[in-house]
Coordinates of C-alpha atoms and ligand atoms in Angstrom, one line a residue:
X3 CA -6.5 -34.1 112.0
X4 CA -7.1 -32.6 115.2
X5 CA -7.9 -29.0 115.1
X6 CA -6.8 -28.2 118.5
X7 CA -3.4 -29.0 117.3
X8 CA -3.3 -25.9 115.2
X9 CA -4.2 -23.8 118.2
X10 CA -1.5 -25.5 120.2
X11 CA 1.1 -24.5 117.5
X12 CA -0.1 -21.1 117.5
X13 CA 0.0 -20.9 121.3
X14 CA 3.5 -22.2 121.4
X15 CA 4.7 -20.0 118.7
X16 CA 3.5 -17.0 120.1
X17 CA 5.0 -17.6 123.4
X18 CA 8.3 -18.4 122.0
X19 CA 8.1 -14.9 119.8
X20 CA 7.4 -12.9 122.9
X21 CA 10.8 -14.2 124.5
X22 CA 12.8 -13.5 121.4
X23 CA 15.5 -10.7 121.9
X24 CA 18.2 -11.4 119.3
X25 CA 18.6 -12.6 115.8
X26 CA 19.9 -15.9 117.2
X27 CA 17.0 -16.9 118.9
X28 CA 14.8 -15.9 116.0
X29 CA 16.8 -18.0 113.7
X30 CA 15.9 -21.0 116.1
X31 CA 12.3 -19.9 116.1
X32 CA 12.2 -19.9 112.2
X33 CA 13.6 -23.5 112.3
X34 CA 11.3 -24.7 114.8
X35 CA 8.1 -23.4 113.8
X36 CA 8.4 -22.4 109.9
X37 CA 11.2 -24.7 108.8
X38 CA 10.8 -27.9 106.7
X39 CA 10.8 -30.1 109.9
X40 CA 8.5 -28.1 111.7
X41 CA 5.1 -29.5 112.9
X42 CA 3.2 -26.9 110.6
X43 CA 5.2 -28.0 107.7
X44 CA 4.1 -31.7 108.4
X45 CA 0.5 -30.6 108.7
X46 CA 0.7 -29.0 105.4
X47 CA 2.2 -32.0 103.8
X48 CA -0.5 -34.1 105.2
X49 CA -3.2 -32.0 103.9
X50 CA -3.2 -34.1 100.7
X51 CA -4.6 -37.1 102.5
X52 CA -7.2 -35.6 104.1
X53 CA -11.0 -35.5 102.4
X54 CA -12.1 -32.9 100.2
X55 CA -14.1 -31.3 103.1
X56 CA -11.3 -31.5 105.7
X57 CA -9.0 -29.8 103.0
X58 CA -11.6 -27.0 102.8
X59 CA -11.7 -26.3 106.4
X60 CA -8.1 -27.2 107.8
X61 CA -6.4 -26.0 104.6
X62 CA -7.2 -22.1 105.1
X63 CA -6.4 -22.5 108.7
X64 CA -3.0 -23.9 108.1
X65 CA -2.2 -21.2 105.5
X66 CA -3.4 -18.4 107.8
X67 CA -1.2 -19.7 110.7
X68 CA 1.8 -20.0 108.3
X69 CA 1.3 -16.4 107.0
X70 CA 0.9 -15.0 110.6
X71 CA 4.1 -16.5 111.8
X72 CA 6.1 -15.5 108.8
X73 CA 4.8 -11.8 109.3
X74 CA 5.7 -11.8 113.2
X75 CA 9.0 -13.1 112.2
X76 CA 9.8 -10.3 109.8
X77 CA 8.4 -7.7 112.0
X78 CA 10.6 -9.2 114.9
X79 CA 13.5 -9.1 112.5
X80 CA 13.2 -5.5 111.7
X81 CA 12.5 -4.6 115.3
X82 CA 15.8 -6.5 116.4
X83 CA 18.1 -4.9 113.6
X84 CA 16.6 -1.4 114.5
X85 CA 17.5 -1.9 118.2
X86 CA 20.9 -3.1 117.6
X87 CA 22.1 -0.4 115.0
X88 CA 24.9 1.8 116.1
X89 CA 23.4 5.2 115.9
X90 CA 26.9 6.8 117.0
X91 CA 28.4 5.4 113.9
X92 CA 25.6 5.9 111.4
X93 CA 24.8 9.8 112.7
X94 CA 25.0 12.4 110.0
X95 CA 26.0 15.7 111.5
X96 CA 24.9 18.3 108.6
X97 CA 26.7 21.0 110.5
X98 CA 30.0 19.4 110.7
X99 CA 32.6 21.2 108.6
X100 CA 33.6 19.3 105.7
X101 CA 36.9 17.6 104.9
X102 CA 39.2 20.0 103.5
X103 CA 40.5 19.0 100.0
X104 CA 44.0 20.1 98.7
X105 CA 43.4 21.8 95.4
X106 CA 46.3 22.1 93.0
X107 CA 47.5 25.2 91.0
X108 CA 49.5 25.7 88.1
X109 CA 53.4 25.4 87.9
X110 CA 54.8 28.8 88.5
X111 CA 56.5 28.5 85.1
X112 CA 53.3 27.7 83.2
X113 CA 51.3 30.7 85.4
X114 CA 54.1 32.8 84.1
X115 CA 53.8 31.6 80.5
X116 CA 50.3 32.6 80.5
X117 CA 50.9 35.9 81.8
X118 CA 53.6 36.3 79.1
X119 CA 51.6 35.1 76.3
X120 CA 48.5 37.2 77.3
X121 CA 50.7 40.4 77.1
X122 CA 51.8 39.4 73.7
X123 CA 48.3 38.5 72.3
X124 CA 47.5 42.1 73.3
X125 CA 50.3 43.2 71.2
X126 CA 48.9 41.3 68.3
X127 CA 50.8 38.2 68.2
X128 CA 49.6 34.8 67.7
X129 CA 50.9 31.8 69.5
X130 CA 52.4 28.7 67.9
X131 CA 54.0 25.2 69.0
X132 CA 56.7 22.9 67.5
X133 CA 58.1 19.7 68.4
X134 CA 60.8 19.1 71.3
X135 CA 62.4 16.3 69.2
X136 CA 63.7 18.1 66.3
X137 CA 65.9 17.6 63.4
X138 CA 69.2 18.9 62.9
X139 CA 68.1 20.9 59.8
X140 CA 65.5 23.1 61.8
X141 CA 67.6 23.3 65.1
X142 CA 71.0 24.5 63.3
X143 CA 71.2 24.4 59.4
X144 CA 68.2 26.4 58.7
X145 CA 69.2 28.9 61.4
X146 CA 72.6 29.5 59.5
X147 CA 74.7 27.6 62.2
X148 CA 78.1 26.5 60.2
X149 CA 78.6 22.9 59.9
X150 CA 81.5 23.2 62.7
X151 CA 79.7 25.3 65.2
X152 CA 80.6 24.2 68.6
X153 CA 76.7 24.2 69.7
X154 CA 76.4 21.1 67.8
X155 CA 78.7 19.2 69.9
X156 CA 77.9 16.2 72.1
X157 CA 78.8 18.7 74.9
X158 CA 75.7 21.3 74.2
X159 CA 73.2 18.9 72.7
X160 CA 71.4 15.8 73.8
X161 CA 71.5 13.6 70.6
X162 CA 68.7 11.0 70.2
X163 CA 70.4 7.6 70.0
X164 CA 69.2 5.7 67.1
X165 CA 66.6 8.6 66.3
X166 CA 66.7 9.5 62.4
X167 CA 67.4 5.7 61.1
X168 CA 64.8 4.1 59.3
X169 CA 64.9 0.4 58.2
X170 CA 63.1 -0.6 55.2
X171 CA 63.1 -4.5 53.6
X172 CA 66.1 -5.2 56.2
X173 CA 68.2 -2.2 55.1
X174 CA 68.9 0.8 57.3
X175 CA 68.2 4.0 55.3
X176 CA 70.3 6.9 56.9
X177 CA 67.8 9.7 57.7
X178 CA 68.4 13.0 59.5
X179 CA 69.8 12.8 63.2
X180 CA 67.3 14.0 65.6
X181 CA 68.1 16.0 68.8
X182 CA 66.2 17.5 71.6
X183 CA 66.0 21.0 70.5
X184 CA 68.4 23.5 72.2
X185 CA 66.4 26.6 71.7
X186 CA 62.7 27.5 70.4
X187 CA 64.3 29.3 67.3
X188 CA 63.5 26.3 65.2
X189 CA 59.9 27.3 65.2
X190 CA 60.9 30.6 63.3
X191 CA 61.7 28.5 60.3
X192 CA 58.8 25.9 60.9
X193 CA 56.4 29.0 61.0
X194 CA 57.7 30.8 57.9
X195 CA 57.4 27.5 55.9
X196 CA 53.8 27.6 56.6
X197 CA 52.9 31.4 56.6
X198 CA 53.4 34.5 54.4
X199 CA 54.5 37.7 56.2
X200 CA 53.1 40.0 57.5
X201 CA 52.8 38.0 60.9
X202 CA 53.8 38.5 64.5
X203 CA 54.0 34.9 66.5
X204 CA 55.3 33.7 69.7
X205 CA 56.4 30.3 70.5
X206 CA 56.8 29.2 73.9
X207 CA 58.2 25.9 75.2
X208 CA 60.8 23.6 76.8
X209 CA 64.4 23.4 75.6
X210 CA 67.1 21.2 76.5
X211 CA 71.0 21.6 76.8
X212 CA 73.4 18.9 77.8
X213 CA 74.8 21.0 80.8
X214 CA 76.5 20.2 84.0
X215 CA 73.8 21.7 86.4
X216 CA 74.5 24.3 89.0
X217 CA 72.8 27.0 90.8
X218 CA 72.4 29.0 87.1
X219 CA 72.5 26.0 84.7
X220 CA 69.8 23.4 84.2
X221 CA 69.4 20.7 81.3
X222 CA 65.8 21.7 80.9
X223 CA 64.3 25.1 80.9
X224 CA 61.6 27.1 79.4
X225 CA 62.0 29.9 76.5
X226 CA 59.8 31.6 74.0
X227 CA 60.7 32.7 70.5
X228 CA 59.3 35.9 69.2
X229 CA 59.2 36.6 65.4
X230 CA 57.8 39.7 63.6
X231 CA 58.1 39.9 59.8
X232 CA 57.0 42.3 57.2
X233 CA 57.8 43.6 53.8
X234 CA 61.5 45.1 54.0
X235 CA 61.4 48.4 55.8
X236 CA 58.4 48.0 57.7
X237 CA 59.9 46.4 60.6
X238 CA 63.1 47.7 62.1
X239 CA 65.1 47.5 65.3
X240 CA 63.3 50.4 66.6
X241 CA 60.1 48.2 66.3
X242 CA 61.9 45.6 68.5
X243 CA 62.7 48.0 71.0
X244 CA 59.3 49.3 71.4
X245 CA 57.7 45.9 71.6
X246 CA 60.5 44.8 74.1
X247 CA 59.8 47.7 76.1
X248 CA 56.2 47.5 76.1
X249 CA 56.2 43.9 77.2
X250 CA 58.5 44.8 80.1
X251 CA 56.7 47.7 81.3
X252 CA 53.4 45.7 81.3
X253 CA 54.9 42.6 83.0
X254 CA 56.7 44.5 85.6
X255 CA 54.3 47.4 86.0
X256 CA 56.8 49.9 85.7
X257 CA 58.7 52.1 83.3
X258 CA 61.6 50.1 81.8
X259 CA 64.4 51.1 79.4
X260 CA 66.0 48.5 77.0
X261 CA 69.6 49.0 76.2
X262 CA 71.0 47.1 73.0
X263 CA 74.6 46.0 72.8
X264 CA 76.3 44.5 69.7
X265 CA 76.4 40.8 69.7
X266 CA 76.7 37.7 67.2
X267 CA 74.2 35.0 66.5
X268 CA 74.1 32.9 63.4
X269 CA 70.6 33.3 62.9
X270 CA 70.4 37.2 63.0
X271 CA 72.2 40.0 61.3
X272 CA 72.9 42.6 63.1
X273 CA 72.5 40.7 66.3
X274 CA 72.6 42.0 70.0
X275 CA 72.2 41.3 73.5
X276 CA 69.9 43.4 75.3
X277 CA 69.4 44.5 78.9
X278 CA 66.6 46.3 80.8
X279 CA 66.9 48.9 83.4
X280 CA 67.1 47.0 86.8
X281 CA 63.3 46.8 87.9
X282 CA 64.5 45.7 91.4
X283 CA 66.6 48.7 92.4
X284 CA 65.4 51.1 89.7
X285 CA 68.9 51.4 88.4
X286 CA 70.4 52.6 91.6
X287 CA 72.5 49.3 91.7
X288 CA 71.9 46.1 93.5
X289 CA 73.0 42.7 94.0
X290 CA 70.6 41.2 91.4
X291 CA 72.1 43.7 88.9
X292 CA 75.8 43.5 90.0
X293 CA 75.4 47.1 91.2
X294 CA 75.3 48.0 87.4
X295 CA 71.7 49.1 87.3
X296 CA 71.0 46.8 84.3
X297 CA 69.7 43.2 83.9
X298 CA 70.8 41.1 81.3
X299 CA 67.9 39.7 79.5
X300 CA 68.5 37.5 76.1
X301 CA 69.5 38.0 72.6
X302 CA 67.8 39.3 69.6
X303 CA 68.4 40.8 66.2
X304 CA 67.3 41.3 62.8
X305 CA 66.4 37.9 61.0
X306 CA 69.4 36.8 58.8
X307 CA 68.6 36.7 55.1
X308 CA 70.0 33.0 54.9
X309 CA 67.2 32.1 57.3
X310 CA 64.6 33.6 55.2
X311 CA 65.8 32.1 52.4
X312 CA 66.1 28.5 54.1
X313 CA 62.5 28.9 54.7
X314 CA 61.5 29.4 51.1
X315 CA 61.3 33.3 50.9
X316 CA 63.0 35.5 48.2
X317 CA 66.1 37.0 49.4
X318 CA 65.5 40.6 50.4
X319 CA 61.8 40.8 50.1
X320 CA 61.2 40.5 54.1
X321 CA 62.5 42.1 57.3
X322 CA 61.7 41.5 60.9
X323 CA 63.3 40.7 64.2
X324 CA 63.6 37.6 66.2
X325 CA 63.9 37.5 70.0
X326 CA 64.8 34.2 71.9
X327 CA 63.7 34.7 75.6
X328 CA 64.3 32.7 78.7
X329 CA 61.2 32.2 80.7
X330 CA 62.7 30.4 83.4
X331 CA 65.2 33.4 83.8
X332 CA 62.1 35.9 84.1
X333 CA 60.7 33.6 86.7
X334 CA 63.8 33.8 88.6
X335 CA 63.8 37.7 88.2
X336 CA 60.2 37.9 89.2
X337 CA 60.3 35.6 92.1
X338 CA 63.9 36.5 93.5
X339 CA 65.0 32.8 93.0
X340 CA 68.7 32.2 93.1
X341 CA 68.7 28.5 92.3
X342 CA 67.5 27.4 88.9
X343 CA 67.2 23.6 89.8
X344 CA 64.3 24.6 92.0
X345 CA 61.7 25.0 89.3
X346 CA 62.2 21.4 87.9
X347 CA 63.5 19.9 91.2
X348 CA 59.8 18.1 92.1
X349 CA 59.9 19.5 95.7
X350 CA 56.5 20.5 96.3
X351 CA 57.6 22.6 99.5
X352 CA 59.0 24.8 96.8
X353 CA 56.1 24.6 94.3
X354 CA 53.4 25.2 97.1
X355 CA 54.9 28.8 97.7
X356 CA 53.3 29.9 94.6
Ligands
ZN4 ZN1 69.5 46.3 90.4

């Protein structure tokens, strides 16, 4: 084998390498000088036909040349890639302002619920929850609603179609009908069944009414139920009045007077509607209070003994008040919102204002 041939290959390769400016010509160089059909590869294949002495002298020379060309190839590749990088695209400006992210927040009703629960917790109330799909027993019967009470009608209550029927071994076993709870009051009974007075509990939650919706009626809204029970003689209407006044004074941050008017609810006796002095005009008269100086807030009363016995308590042993309260209504008052449908309407332009 002619040793000068190796030198010629090296000389040609180095010359070719000097002219390479892009990856395309570099690829051609690789094929020409390092590829399987290159002269160098042919010489390496021929090594096995040489005498042991020639192998010792020529073999290392060929290997050294191949390694040298491979190194040059790698270096050239890195150089070309480095030269052709788009630095404008890859540039990292650490002083550039970040991409602003929209951070969500609580729905106004949820935020208000937290605020209300916070005040009641300070007054010694615990928070409980109950199911939204309720049985007829808890929603009506246990709360002393007569069987023919109009609130049970299809016009007022969402009954769950098919709910409450159970099929066993091909037979339909009738069970109690289910409905979407129309108030949070069923939780009075649920809580009483599991707890013994004295206790103070507040149950917030969504309630559902089969209403034709308008600015002041919505099929889904938020309430909370407030229940305080102790042995007979320890909790009176005066206790309720004090709790209600303390709550509203804390909530609105000003002096509030509570006024009770006789009313009727099946689950309380005596029952009353109650009003608070208008916090918007300080009782001077405004459009919100319809110039009366009073805001209608909700219903309350002393828990009916029939409800206490339905929960399993001995008749006459305990006494206390229950108070159902519209959280959505409170939100409308607080934020001066005139259309109740805004809250559940899903319009982010409304929600983002809070
Ligand atoms: Zn007013």
